[in-house]
Amino acid sequence: MSMHDMGVFYEKGQGVTKNTREAARWFRMAADKGDRDAQSRMGEYYSHGLGGLRKNDAEALKWFQKAAEQGEPAAEFNLGLAYEEGKGVKQDSRKAVEWYTKSAEQVYLPALHNLGLMYMAGNGTLKNIEDGLAMIEVAAERGLAGSQYFIGTQYERGEHLKKDMSKARSWYEKAAAQGNTKAREALARLK
């Protein structure tokens, strides 16, 4: 059993009492030894102030960078997000697209969604609505609730997709089933 696994057990309370401080301790030990998944978790912990750690964007970025350099898709996504939002780094849409692309190539669904939005807007890349929408559709088809909601809005509005209230409702239902509140509101509005 790896140190990273111990961190996951404490994080989720699997076989042990849930304890995010203890999870952070195990993740840190694994991260210091070069475990890319643990490095990515350390980035998350610093990014959100979890496990008794103070929220620290610079420290989060350091860990995301280490994990991303080893090809960890969640870390690549989080670096893309940092560059898109200018969180801990100077805002840079091109670098955001670069990191989202690396993550999306591993079919990391949040990266596919965000990269698709950037393509649709021409943000950091040439505008390409068709390719952007296709990326978001892949994420929706594979179960990402936010993408399912987005595709529903496109069908409801007839924006980029032919207006089809039946398809809009179907996508909203899929997203709502996963707890997406905007999709639930859209379904209530359509009744």
Short mmCIF file of C-alpha atoms in Angstrom, two decimals, residues 116-182:
data_model
loop_
_atom_site.label_atom_id
_atom_site.label_comp_id
_atom_site.label_asym_id
_atom_site.label_seq_id
_atom_site.Cartn_x
_atom_site.Cartn_y
_atom_site.Cartn_z
CA GLY A 116 -14.31 23.58 -25.62
CA LEU A 117 -15.54 26.86 -24.14
CA MET A 118 -12.23 28.54 -24.99
CA TYR A 119 -12.46 27.31 -28.59
CA MET A 120 -16.05 28.51 -28.86
CA ALA A 121 -15.07 31.97 -27.60
CA GLY A 122 -11.76 32.17 -29.45
CA ASN A 123 -10.07 32.73 -26.11
CA GLY A 124 -6.35 31.84 -26.31
CA THR A 125 -6.89 30.07 -29.61
CA LEU A 126 -8.55 30.59 -32.96
CA LYS A 127 -12.31 30.65 -32.63
CA ASN A 128 -13.78 27.32 -33.69
CA ILE A 129 -17.33 26.83 -32.47
CA GLU A 130 -17.75 23.43 -34.11
CA ASP A 131 -14.62 21.90 -32.52
CA GLY A 132 -15.35 23.52 -29.17
CA LEU A 133 -18.90 22.22 -29.12
CA ALA A 134 -17.67 18.75 -30.09
CA MET A 135 -15.31 18.70 -27.08
CA ILE A 136 -18.11 19.70 -24.73
CA GLU A 137 -20.40 17.07 -26.26
CA VAL A 138 -17.78 14.38 -25.56
CA ALA A 139 -17.63 15.48 -21.91
CA ALA A 140 -21.45 15.51 -21.75
CA GLU A 141 -21.76 12.06 -23.29
CA ARG A 142 -19.21 10.72 -20.79
CA GLY A 143 -21.21 12.08 -17.89
CA LEU A 144 -19.91 15.54 -16.91
CA ALA A 145 -22.97 17.30 -15.46
CA GLY A 146 -21.81 20.82 -16.33
CA SER A 147 -21.34 19.81 -19.96
CA GLN A 148 -24.72 18.10 -20.02
CA TYR A 149 -26.32 21.30 -18.74
CA PHE A 150 -24.43 23.39 -21.32
CA ILE A 151 -25.54 21.15 -24.22
CA GLY A 152 -29.10 21.42 -22.89
CA THR A 153 -28.87 25.22 -23.03
CA GLN A 154 -27.64 25.07 -26.61
CA TYR A 155 -30.63 22.95 -27.65
CA GLU A 156 -33.07 25.09 -25.66
CA ARG A 157 -31.84 28.36 -27.15
CA GLY A 158 -31.12 27.02 -30.62
CA GLU A 159 -27.64 28.43 -30.18
CA HIS A 160 -24.99 26.49 -32.15
CA LEU A 161 -27.37 23.50 -32.23
CA LYS A 162 -30.78 23.30 -33.89
CA LYS A 163 -33.45 24.18 -31.34
CA ASP A 164 -34.90 20.98 -29.92
CA MET A 165 -36.76 21.16 -26.63
CA SER A 166 -36.92 17.37 -26.30
CA LYS A 167 -33.12 17.09 -26.50
CA ALA A 168 -32.72 20.09 -24.18
CA ARG A 169 -34.96 18.41 -21.61
CA SER A 170 -33.08 15.11 -21.97
CA TRP A 171 -29.69 16.75 -21.32
CA TYR A 172 -31.09 18.76 -18.41
CA GLU A 173 -32.49 15.55 -16.89
CA LYS A 174 -29.07 13.86 -17.11
CA ALA A 175 -27.37 16.82 -15.43
CA ALA A 176 -30.12 17.21 -12.81
CA ALA A 177 -29.83 13.52 -11.91
CA GLN A 178 -26.25 14.31 -10.84
CA GLY A 179 -27.35 17.23 -8.67
CA ASN A 180 -26.75 20.10 -11.12
CA THR A 181 -28.99 22.85 -9.69
CA LYS A 182 -29.03 24.94 -12.88
#
